[in-house]
mmCIF file of C-alpha atoms and ligand atoms in Angstrom:
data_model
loop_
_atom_site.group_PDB
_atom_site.id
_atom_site.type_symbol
_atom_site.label_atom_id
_atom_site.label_comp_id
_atom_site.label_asym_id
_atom_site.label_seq_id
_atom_site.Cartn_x
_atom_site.Cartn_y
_atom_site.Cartn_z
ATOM 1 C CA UNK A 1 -33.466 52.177 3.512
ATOM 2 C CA UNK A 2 -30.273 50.087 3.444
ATOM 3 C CA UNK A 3 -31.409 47.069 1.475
ATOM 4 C CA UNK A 4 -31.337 44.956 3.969
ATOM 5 C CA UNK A 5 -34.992 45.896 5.983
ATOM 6 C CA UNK A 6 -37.139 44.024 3.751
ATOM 7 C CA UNK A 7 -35.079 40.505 4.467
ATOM 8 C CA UNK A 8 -35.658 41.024 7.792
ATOM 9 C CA UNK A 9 -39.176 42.007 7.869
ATOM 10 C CA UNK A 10 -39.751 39.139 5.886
ATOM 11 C CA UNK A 11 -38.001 36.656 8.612
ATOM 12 C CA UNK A 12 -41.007 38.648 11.123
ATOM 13 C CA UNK A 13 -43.270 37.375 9.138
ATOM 14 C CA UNK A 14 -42.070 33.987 8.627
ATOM 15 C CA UNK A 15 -41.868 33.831 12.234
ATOM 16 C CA UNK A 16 -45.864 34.816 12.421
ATOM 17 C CA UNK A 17 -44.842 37.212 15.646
ATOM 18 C CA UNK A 18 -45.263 40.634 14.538
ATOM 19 C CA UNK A 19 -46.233 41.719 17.843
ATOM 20 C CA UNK A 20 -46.151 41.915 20.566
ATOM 21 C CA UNK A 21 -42.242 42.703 21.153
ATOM 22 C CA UNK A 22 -40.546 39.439 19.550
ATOM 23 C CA UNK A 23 -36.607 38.967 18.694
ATOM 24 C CA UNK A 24 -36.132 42.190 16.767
ATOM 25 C CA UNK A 25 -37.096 44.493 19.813
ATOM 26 C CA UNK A 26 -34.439 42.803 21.946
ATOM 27 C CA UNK A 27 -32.053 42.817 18.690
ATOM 28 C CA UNK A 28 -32.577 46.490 18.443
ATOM 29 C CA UNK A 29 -32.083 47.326 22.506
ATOM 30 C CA UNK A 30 -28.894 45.286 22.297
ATOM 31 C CA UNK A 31 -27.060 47.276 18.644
ATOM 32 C CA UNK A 32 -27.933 50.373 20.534
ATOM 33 C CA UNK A 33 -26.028 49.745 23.762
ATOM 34 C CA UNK A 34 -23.215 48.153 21.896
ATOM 35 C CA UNK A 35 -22.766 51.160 19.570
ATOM 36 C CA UNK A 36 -23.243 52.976 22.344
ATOM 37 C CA UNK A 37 -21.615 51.543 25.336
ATOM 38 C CA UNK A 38 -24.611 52.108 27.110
ATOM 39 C CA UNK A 39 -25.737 50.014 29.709
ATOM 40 C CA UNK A 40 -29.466 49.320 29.330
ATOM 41 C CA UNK A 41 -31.839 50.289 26.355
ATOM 42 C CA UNK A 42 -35.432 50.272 25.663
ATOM 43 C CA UNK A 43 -37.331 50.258 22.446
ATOM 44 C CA UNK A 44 -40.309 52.843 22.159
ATOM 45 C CA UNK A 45 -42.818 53.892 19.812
ATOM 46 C CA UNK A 46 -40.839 57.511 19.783
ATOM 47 C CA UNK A 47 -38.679 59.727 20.893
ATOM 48 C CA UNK A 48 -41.393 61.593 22.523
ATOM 49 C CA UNK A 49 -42.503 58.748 24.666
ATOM 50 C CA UNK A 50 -39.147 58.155 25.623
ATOM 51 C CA UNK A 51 -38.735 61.705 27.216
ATOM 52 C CA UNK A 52 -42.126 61.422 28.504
ATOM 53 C CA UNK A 53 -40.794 58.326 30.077
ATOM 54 C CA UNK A 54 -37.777 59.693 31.467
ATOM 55 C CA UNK A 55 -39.593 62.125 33.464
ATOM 56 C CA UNK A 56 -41.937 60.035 34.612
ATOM 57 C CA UNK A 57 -39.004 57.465 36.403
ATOM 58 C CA UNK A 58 -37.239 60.578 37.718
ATOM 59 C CA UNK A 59 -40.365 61.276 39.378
ATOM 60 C CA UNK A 60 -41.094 64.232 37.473
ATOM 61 C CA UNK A 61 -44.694 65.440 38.266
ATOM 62 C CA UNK A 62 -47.412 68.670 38.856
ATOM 63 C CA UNK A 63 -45.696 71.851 40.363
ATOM 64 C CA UNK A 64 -42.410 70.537 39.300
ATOM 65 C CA UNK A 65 -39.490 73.111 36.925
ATOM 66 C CA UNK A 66 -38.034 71.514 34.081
ATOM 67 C CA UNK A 67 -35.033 72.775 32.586
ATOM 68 C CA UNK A 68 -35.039 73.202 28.519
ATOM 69 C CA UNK A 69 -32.831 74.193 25.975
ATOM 70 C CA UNK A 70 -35.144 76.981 24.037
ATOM 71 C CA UNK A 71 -33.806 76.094 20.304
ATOM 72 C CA UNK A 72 -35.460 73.024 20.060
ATOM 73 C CA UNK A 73 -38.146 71.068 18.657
ATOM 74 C CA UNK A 74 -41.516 70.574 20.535
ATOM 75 C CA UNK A 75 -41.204 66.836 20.635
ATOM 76 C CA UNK A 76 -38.674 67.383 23.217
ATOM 77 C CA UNK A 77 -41.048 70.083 25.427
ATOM 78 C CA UNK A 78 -44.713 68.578 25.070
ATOM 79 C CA UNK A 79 -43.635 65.673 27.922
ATOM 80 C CA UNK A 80 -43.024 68.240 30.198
ATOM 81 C CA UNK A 81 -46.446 69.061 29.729
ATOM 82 C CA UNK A 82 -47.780 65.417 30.054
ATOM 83 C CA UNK A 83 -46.403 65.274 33.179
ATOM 84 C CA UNK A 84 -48.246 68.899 34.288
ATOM 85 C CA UNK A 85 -45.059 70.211 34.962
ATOM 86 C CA UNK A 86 -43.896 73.564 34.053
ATOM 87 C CA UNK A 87 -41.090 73.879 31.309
ATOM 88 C CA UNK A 88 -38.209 76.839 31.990
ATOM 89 C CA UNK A 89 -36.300 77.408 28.890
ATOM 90 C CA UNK A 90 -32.550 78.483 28.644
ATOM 91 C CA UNK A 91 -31.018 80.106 25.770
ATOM 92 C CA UNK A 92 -28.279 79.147 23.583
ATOM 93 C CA UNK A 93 -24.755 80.240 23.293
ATOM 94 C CA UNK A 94 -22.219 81.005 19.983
ATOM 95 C CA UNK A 95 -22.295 76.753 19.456
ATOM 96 C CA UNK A 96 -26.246 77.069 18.657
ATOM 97 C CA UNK A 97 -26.621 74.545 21.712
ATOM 98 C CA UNK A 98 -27.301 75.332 25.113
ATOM 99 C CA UNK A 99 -25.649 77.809 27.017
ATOM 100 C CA UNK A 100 -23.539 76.607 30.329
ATOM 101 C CA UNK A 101 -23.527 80.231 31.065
ATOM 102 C CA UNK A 102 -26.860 80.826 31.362
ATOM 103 C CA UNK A 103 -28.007 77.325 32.854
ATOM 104 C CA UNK A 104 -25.768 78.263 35.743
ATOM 105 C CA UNK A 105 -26.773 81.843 35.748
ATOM 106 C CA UNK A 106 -30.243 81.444 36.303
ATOM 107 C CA UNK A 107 -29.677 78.326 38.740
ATOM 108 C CA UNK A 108 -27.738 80.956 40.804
ATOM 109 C CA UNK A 109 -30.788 83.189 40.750
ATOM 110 C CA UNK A 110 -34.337 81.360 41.074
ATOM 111 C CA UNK A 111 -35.951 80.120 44.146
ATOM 112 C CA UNK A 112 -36.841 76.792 43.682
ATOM 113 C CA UNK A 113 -34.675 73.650 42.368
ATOM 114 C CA UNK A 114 -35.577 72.362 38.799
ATOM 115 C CA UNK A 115 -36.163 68.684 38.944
ATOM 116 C CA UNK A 116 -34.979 67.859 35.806
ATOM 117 C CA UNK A 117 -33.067 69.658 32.261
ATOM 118 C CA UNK A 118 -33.633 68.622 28.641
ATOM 119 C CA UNK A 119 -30.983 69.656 26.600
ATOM 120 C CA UNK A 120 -30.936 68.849 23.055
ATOM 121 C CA UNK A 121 -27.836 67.814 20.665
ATOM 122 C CA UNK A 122 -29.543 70.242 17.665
ATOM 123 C CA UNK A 123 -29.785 69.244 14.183
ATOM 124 C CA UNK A 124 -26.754 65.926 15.275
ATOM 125 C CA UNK A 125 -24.126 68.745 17.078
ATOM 126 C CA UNK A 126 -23.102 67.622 20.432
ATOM 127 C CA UNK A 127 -23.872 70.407 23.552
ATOM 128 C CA UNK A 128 -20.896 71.298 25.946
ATOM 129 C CA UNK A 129 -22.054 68.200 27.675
ATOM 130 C CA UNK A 130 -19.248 68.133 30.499
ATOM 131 C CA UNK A 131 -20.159 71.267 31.700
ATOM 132 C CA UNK A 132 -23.401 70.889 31.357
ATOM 133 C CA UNK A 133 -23.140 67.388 33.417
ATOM 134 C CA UNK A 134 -21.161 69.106 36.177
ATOM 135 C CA UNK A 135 -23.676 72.429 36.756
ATOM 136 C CA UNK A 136 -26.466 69.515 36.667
ATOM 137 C CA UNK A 137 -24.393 67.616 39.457
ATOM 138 C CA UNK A 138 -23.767 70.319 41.575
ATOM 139 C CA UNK A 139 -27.517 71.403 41.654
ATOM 140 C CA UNK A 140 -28.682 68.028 41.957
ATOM 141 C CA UNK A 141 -30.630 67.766 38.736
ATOM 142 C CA UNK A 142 -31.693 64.708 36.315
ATOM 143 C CA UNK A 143 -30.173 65.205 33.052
ATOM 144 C CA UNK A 144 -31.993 64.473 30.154
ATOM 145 C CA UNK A 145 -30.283 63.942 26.548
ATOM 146 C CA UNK A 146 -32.560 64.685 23.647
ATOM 147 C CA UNK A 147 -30.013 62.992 21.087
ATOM 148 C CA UNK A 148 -33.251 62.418 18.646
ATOM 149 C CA UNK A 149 -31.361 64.011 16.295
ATOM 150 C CA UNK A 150 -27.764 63.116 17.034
ATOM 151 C CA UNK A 151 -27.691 59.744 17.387
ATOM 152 C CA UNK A 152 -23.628 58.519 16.305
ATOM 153 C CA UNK A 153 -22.337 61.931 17.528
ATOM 154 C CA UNK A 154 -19.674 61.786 19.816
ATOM 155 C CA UNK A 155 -17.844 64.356 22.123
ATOM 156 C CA UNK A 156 -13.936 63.667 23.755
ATOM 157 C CA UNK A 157 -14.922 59.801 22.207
ATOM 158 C CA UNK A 158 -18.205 59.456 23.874
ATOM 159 C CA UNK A 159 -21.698 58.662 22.472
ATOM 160 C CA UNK A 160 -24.048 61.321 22.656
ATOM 161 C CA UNK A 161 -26.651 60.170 24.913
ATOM 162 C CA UNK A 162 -24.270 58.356 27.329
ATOM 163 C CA UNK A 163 -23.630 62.085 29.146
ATOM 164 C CA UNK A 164 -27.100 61.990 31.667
ATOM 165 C CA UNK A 165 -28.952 59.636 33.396
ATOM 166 C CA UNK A 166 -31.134 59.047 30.146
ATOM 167 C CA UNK A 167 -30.510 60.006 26.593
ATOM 168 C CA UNK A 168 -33.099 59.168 23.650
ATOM 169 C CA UNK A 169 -32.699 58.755 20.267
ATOM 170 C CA UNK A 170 -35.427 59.121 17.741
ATOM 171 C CA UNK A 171 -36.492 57.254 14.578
ATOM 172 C CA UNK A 172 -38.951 59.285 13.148
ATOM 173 C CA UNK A 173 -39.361 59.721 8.972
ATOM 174 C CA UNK A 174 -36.531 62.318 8.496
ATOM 175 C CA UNK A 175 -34.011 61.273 11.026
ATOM 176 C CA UNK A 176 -30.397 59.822 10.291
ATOM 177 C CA UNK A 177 -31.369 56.598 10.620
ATOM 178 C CA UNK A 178 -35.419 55.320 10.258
ATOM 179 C CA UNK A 179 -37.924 52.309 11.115
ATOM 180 C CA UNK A 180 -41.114 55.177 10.006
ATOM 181 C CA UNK A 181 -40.970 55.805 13.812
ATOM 182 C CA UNK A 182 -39.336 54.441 16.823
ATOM 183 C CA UNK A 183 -37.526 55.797 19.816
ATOM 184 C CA UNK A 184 -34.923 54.341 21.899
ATOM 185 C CA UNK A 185 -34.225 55.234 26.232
ATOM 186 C CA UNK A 186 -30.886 54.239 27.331
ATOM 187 C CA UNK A 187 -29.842 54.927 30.646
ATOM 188 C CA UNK A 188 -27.674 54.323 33.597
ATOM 189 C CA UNK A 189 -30.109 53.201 36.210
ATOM 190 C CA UNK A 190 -31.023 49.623 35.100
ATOM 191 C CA UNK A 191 -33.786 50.094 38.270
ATOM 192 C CA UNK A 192 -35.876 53.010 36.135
ATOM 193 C CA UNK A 193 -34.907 51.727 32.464
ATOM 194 C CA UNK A 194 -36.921 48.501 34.393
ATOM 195 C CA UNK A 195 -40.050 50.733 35.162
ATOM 196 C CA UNK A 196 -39.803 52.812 32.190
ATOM 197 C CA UNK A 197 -40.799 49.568 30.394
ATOM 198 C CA UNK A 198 -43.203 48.538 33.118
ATOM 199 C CA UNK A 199 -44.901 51.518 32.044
ATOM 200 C CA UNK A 200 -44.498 51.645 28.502
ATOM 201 C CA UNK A 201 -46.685 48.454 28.723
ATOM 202 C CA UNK A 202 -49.626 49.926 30.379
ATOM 203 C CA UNK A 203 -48.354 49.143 34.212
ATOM 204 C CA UNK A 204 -49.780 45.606 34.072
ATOM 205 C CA UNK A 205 -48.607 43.911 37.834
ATOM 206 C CA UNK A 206 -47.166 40.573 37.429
ATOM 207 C CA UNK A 207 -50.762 38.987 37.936
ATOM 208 C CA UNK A 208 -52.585 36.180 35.571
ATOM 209 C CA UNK A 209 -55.371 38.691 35.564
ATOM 210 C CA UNK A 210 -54.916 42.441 34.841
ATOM 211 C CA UNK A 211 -54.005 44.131 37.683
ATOM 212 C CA UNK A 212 -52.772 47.829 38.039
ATOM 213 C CA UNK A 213 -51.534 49.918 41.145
ATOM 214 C CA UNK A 214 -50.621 52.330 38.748
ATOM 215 C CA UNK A 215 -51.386 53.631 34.943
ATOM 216 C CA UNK A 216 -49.059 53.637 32.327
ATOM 217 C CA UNK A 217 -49.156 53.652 28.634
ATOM 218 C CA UNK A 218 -49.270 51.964 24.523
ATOM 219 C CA UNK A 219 -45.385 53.054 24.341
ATOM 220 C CA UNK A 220 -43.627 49.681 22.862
ATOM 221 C CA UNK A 221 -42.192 49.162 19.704
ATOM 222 C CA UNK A 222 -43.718 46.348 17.580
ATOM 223 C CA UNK A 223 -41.366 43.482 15.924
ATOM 224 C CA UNK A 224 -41.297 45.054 12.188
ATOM 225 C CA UNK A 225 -40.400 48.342 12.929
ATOM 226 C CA UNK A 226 -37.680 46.761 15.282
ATOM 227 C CA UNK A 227 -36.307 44.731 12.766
ATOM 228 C CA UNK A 228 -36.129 47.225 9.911
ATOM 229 C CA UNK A 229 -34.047 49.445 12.954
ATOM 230 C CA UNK A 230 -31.749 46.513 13.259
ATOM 231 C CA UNK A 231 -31.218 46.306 9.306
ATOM 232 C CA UNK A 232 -30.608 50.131 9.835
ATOM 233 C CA UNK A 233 -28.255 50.342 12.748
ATOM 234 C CA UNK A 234 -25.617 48.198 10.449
ATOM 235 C CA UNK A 235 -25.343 51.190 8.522
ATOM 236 C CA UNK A 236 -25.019 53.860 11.187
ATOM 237 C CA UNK A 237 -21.477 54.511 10.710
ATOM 238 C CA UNK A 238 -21.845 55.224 7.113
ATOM 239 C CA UNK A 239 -24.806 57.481 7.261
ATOM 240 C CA UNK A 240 -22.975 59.694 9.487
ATOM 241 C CA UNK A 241 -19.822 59.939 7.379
ATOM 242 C CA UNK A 242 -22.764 60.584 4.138
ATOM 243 C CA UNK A 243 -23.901 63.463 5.930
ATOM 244 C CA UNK A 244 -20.430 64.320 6.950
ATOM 245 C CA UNK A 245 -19.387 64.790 3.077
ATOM 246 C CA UNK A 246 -22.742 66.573 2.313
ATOM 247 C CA UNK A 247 -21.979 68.870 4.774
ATOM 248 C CA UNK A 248 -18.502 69.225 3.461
ATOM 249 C CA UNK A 249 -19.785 69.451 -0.346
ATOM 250 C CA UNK A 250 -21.546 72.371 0.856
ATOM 251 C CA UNK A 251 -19.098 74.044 2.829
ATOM 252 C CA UNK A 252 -16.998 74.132 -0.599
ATOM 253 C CA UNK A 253 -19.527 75.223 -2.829
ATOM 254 C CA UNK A 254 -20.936 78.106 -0.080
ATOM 255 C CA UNK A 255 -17.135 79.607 1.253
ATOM 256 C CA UNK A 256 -16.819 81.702 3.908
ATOM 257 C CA UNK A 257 -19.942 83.795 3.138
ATOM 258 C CA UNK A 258 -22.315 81.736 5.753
ATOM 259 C CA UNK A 259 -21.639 81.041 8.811
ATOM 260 C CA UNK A 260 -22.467 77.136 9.883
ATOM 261 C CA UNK A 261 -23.342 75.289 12.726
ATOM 262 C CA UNK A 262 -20.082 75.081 14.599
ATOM 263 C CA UNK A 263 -19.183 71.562 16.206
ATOM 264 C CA UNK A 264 -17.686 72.343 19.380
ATOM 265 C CA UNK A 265 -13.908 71.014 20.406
ATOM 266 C CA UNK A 266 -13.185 67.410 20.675
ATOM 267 C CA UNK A 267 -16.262 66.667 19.031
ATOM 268 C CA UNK A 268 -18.181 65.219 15.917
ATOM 269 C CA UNK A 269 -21.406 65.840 15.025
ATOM 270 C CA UNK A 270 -22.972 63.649 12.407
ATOM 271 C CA UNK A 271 -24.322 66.643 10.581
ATOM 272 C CA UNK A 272 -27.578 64.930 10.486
ATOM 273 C CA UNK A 273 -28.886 68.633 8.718
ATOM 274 C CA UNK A 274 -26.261 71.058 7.766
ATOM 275 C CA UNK A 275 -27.518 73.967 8.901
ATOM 276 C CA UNK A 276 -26.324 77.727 7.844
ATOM 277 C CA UNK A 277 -26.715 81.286 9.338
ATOM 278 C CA UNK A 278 -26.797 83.776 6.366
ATOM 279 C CA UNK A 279 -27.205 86.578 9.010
ATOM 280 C CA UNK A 280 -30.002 88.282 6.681
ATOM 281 C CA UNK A 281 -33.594 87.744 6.468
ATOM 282 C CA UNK A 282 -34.582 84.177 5.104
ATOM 283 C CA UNK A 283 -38.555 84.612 3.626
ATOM 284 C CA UNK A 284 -37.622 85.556 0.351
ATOM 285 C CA UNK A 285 -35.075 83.115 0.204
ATOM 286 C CA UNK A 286 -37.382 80.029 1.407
ATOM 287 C CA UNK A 287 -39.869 81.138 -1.546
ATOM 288 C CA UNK A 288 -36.820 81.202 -4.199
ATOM 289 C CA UNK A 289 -36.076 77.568 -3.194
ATOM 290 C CA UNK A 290 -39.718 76.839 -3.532
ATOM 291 C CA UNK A 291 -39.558 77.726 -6.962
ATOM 292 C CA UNK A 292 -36.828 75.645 -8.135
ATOM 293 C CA UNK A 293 -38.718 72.856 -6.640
ATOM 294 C CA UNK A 294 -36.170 72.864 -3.823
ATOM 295 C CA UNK A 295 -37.522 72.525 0.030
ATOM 296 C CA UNK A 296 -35.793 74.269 2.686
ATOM 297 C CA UNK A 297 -36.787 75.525 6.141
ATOM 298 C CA UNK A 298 -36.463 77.569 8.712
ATOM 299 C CA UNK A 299 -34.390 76.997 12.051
ATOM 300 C CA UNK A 300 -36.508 75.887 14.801
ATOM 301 C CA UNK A 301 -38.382 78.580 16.547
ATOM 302 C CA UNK A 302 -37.279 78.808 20.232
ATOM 303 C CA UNK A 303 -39.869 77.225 22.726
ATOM 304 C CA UNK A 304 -40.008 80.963 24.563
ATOM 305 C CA UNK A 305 -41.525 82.463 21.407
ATOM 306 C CA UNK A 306 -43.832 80.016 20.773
ATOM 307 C CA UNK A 307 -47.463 81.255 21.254
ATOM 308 C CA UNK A 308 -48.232 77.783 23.334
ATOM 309 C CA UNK A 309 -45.151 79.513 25.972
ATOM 310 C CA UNK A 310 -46.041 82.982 25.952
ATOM 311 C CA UNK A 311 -46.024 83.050 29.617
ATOM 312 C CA UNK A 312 -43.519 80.835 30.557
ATOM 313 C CA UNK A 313 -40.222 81.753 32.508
ATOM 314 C CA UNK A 314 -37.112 81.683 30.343
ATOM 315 C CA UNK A 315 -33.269 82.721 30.241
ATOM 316 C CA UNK A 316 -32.381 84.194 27.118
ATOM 317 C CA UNK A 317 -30.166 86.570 25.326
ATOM 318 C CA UNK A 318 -31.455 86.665 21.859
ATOM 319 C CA UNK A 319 -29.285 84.273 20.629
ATOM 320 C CA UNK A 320 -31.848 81.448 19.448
ATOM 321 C CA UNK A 321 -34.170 84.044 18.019
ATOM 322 C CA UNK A 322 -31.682 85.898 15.921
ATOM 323 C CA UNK A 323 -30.500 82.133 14.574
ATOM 324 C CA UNK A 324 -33.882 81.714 13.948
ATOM 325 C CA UNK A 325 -34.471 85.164 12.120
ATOM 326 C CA UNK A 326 -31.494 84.351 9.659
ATOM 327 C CA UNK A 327 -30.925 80.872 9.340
ATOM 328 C CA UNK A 328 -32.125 77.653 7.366
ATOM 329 C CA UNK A 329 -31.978 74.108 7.112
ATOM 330 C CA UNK A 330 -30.504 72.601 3.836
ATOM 331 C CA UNK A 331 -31.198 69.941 1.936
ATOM 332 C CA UNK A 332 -29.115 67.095 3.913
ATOM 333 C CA UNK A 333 -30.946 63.335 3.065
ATOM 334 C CA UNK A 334 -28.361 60.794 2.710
ATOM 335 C CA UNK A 335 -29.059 60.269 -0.902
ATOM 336 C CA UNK A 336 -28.011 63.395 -2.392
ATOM 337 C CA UNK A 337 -24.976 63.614 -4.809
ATOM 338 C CA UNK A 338 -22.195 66.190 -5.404
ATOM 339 C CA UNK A 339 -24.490 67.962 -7.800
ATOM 340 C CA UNK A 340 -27.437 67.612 -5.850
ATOM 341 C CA UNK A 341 -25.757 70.081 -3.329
ATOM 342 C CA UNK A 342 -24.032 72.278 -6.152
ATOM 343 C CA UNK A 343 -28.281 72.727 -7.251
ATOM 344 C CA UNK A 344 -28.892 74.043 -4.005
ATOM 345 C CA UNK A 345 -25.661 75.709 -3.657
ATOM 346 C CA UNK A 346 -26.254 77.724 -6.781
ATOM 347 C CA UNK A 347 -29.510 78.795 -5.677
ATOM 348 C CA UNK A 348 -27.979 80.350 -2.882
ATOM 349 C CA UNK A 349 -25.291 82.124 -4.525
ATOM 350 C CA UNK A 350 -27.237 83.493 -7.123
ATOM 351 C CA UNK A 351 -28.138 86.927 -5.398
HETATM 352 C C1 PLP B 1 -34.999 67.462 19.047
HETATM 353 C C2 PLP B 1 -36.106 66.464 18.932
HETATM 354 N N1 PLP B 1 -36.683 66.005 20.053
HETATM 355 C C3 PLP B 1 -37.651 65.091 20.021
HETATM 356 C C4 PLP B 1 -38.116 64.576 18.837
HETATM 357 C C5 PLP B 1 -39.244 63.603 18.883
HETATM 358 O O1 PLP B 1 -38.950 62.364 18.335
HETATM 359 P P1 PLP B 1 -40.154 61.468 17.724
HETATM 360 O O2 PLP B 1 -40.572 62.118 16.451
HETATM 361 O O3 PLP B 1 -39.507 60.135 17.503
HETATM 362 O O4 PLP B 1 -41.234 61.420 18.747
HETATM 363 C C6 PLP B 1 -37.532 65.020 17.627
HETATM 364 C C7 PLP B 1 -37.919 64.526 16.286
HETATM 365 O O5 PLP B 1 -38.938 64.271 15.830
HETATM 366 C C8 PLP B 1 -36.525 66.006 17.679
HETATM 367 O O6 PLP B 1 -35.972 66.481 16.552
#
């Protein structure tokens, strides 16, 4: 927390409208489209909703592909599900993001067009988003940001999220910036960021009674949790540059000996985890931390080797799965000090 999410909560509850909606929620829509130069927002429970959303305006339903970047968590897959379509997940390439290459290669090559691709910013990078935007153009496909975990990244100058038709940030516990939970749409299409909230209110028709042509959901945010986001979005800029130096710190105290997540030209990442590739098996290592009290974890284990997608269709070169073989999360919250990152530093150099 900043310091400043208690005053605020307190001016909630002064106010006696903790929910539903209230000042904050519109507050918190309007800091993210001005940080963002995005044109509409809309404040969610999560960042899962908010994909589930997304698919749900584009239409998105039964029998329907959806594109996927395969190194990824599953709070960006499960909607696909929700929606009873069928997820198709595409490998990554040397950034650790999705791979242009492959999107287009299997585009080229299967039978049927995907509605829709979900490609994920991992662990705050920023994906090769203008070629990614022009093989989704050329097929005709709804693109999907997952920036839950990049929100204040920025490629050629522009916000992460502000490449598709709909990016999403997420609030959850651990990310850069926190209300305990919360998820924000933005989006180009004022029309569907319109029925996106329609439905994130449970579809109620503009009746005196409750009337519904169609079903929706419980997907708003409440007024505490948006204020406490407002209180946090004043300190965006200086989380990210936090994380920056912790990544930095590292990057001193580790050398040349691992290999990091790369940020890709013209871009910056805001290093929400710094993430390393020690290109050696990690199980030991993980258990070493443990003992010096120190948590660490794996890299996320690529939706096509998950037992829940042991069927499903997928474009892959073993890139994601070797990353996930060798690599590990570090230690990354905003609070930790030079010497904080030397402790877990020293662990790792210790062989
Ligand atoms: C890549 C990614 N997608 C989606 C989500 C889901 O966000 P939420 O936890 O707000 O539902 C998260 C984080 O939790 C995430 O890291």
């Amino acid at each position: 927390m900043s310091g400043k999410e208690l005053q605020l909560i307190e001016k909630v509850f002064e106010s006696n409208y903790i929910a539903p909606l209230g000042e904050f929620v519109t507050k918190f829509e309007e800091s993210i489209k001005s940080y963002t130069s995005s044109p509409n927002a809309l404040a969610l429970n999560s960042g899962t909703s908010a994909i589930h959303l997304a698919l749900r305006v584009s239409g998105v339903g039964a029998g329907d592909f959806i594109l996927a970047s395969s190194f990824t968590f599953i709070g960006s897959i499960a909607p696909i599900l929700y929606v009873g379509a069928t997820p198709i997940f595409i490998d990554s390439d040397s950034s650790w993001n999705l791979s242009p290459e492959l999107l287009e290669k299997f585009l080229k090559e299967f039978h049927t067009q995907p509605k829709a691709l979900i490609v994920t910013h991992l662990y705050g990078q920023m994906a090769d988003m203008e070629r990614i935007a022009d093989i989704c153009k050329k097929y005709e496909i709804v693109l999907i940001e997952d920036s839950a975990e990049s929100l204040g990244a920025s490629l050629n100058g522009k916000q992460s999220g502000t490449f598709g038709d709909f990016g999403v940030f997420s609030f959850n516990g651990n990310k850069i910036l926190t209300t305990s939970g919360a998820g924000i749409l933005i989006g180009k299409d004022v029309e569907k960021i319109e029925k996106a909230k329609f439905l994130s209110t449970q579809a109620k028709e503009d009746f005196i009674h409750y009337e519904h042509k169609e079903f929706g959901y419980n997907y708003r945010l409440s007024n505490v949790l948006a204020s406490i986001g407002v209180a946090q979005m004043e300190v965006l800029s200086e989380r990210v540059e936090k994380r920056r130096q912790i990544f930095q710190w590292y990057r001193e105290e580790l050398g040349d000996e691992v290999e990091f997540m790369p940020e890709i030209p013209n871009s910056k990442g805001n290093r929400w985890l710094t993430t390393v590739n020690l290109k050696r098996d990690t199980n030991s290592l993980v258990e070493k931390f443990g003992k010096e009290g120190i948590e660490v974890r794996p890299l996320w284990k690529p939706m096509h080797l998950q037992p829940l997608f042991k069927d499903a269709i997928s474009e892959v070169d073993g890139t994601s799965e070797k990353l996930f073989e060798t690599g590990l999360c570090l230690p990354s919250g905003t609070a930790m000090s030079r010497e904080d990152v030397k402790r877990v530093a020293g662990v790792l150099n210790d062989k």
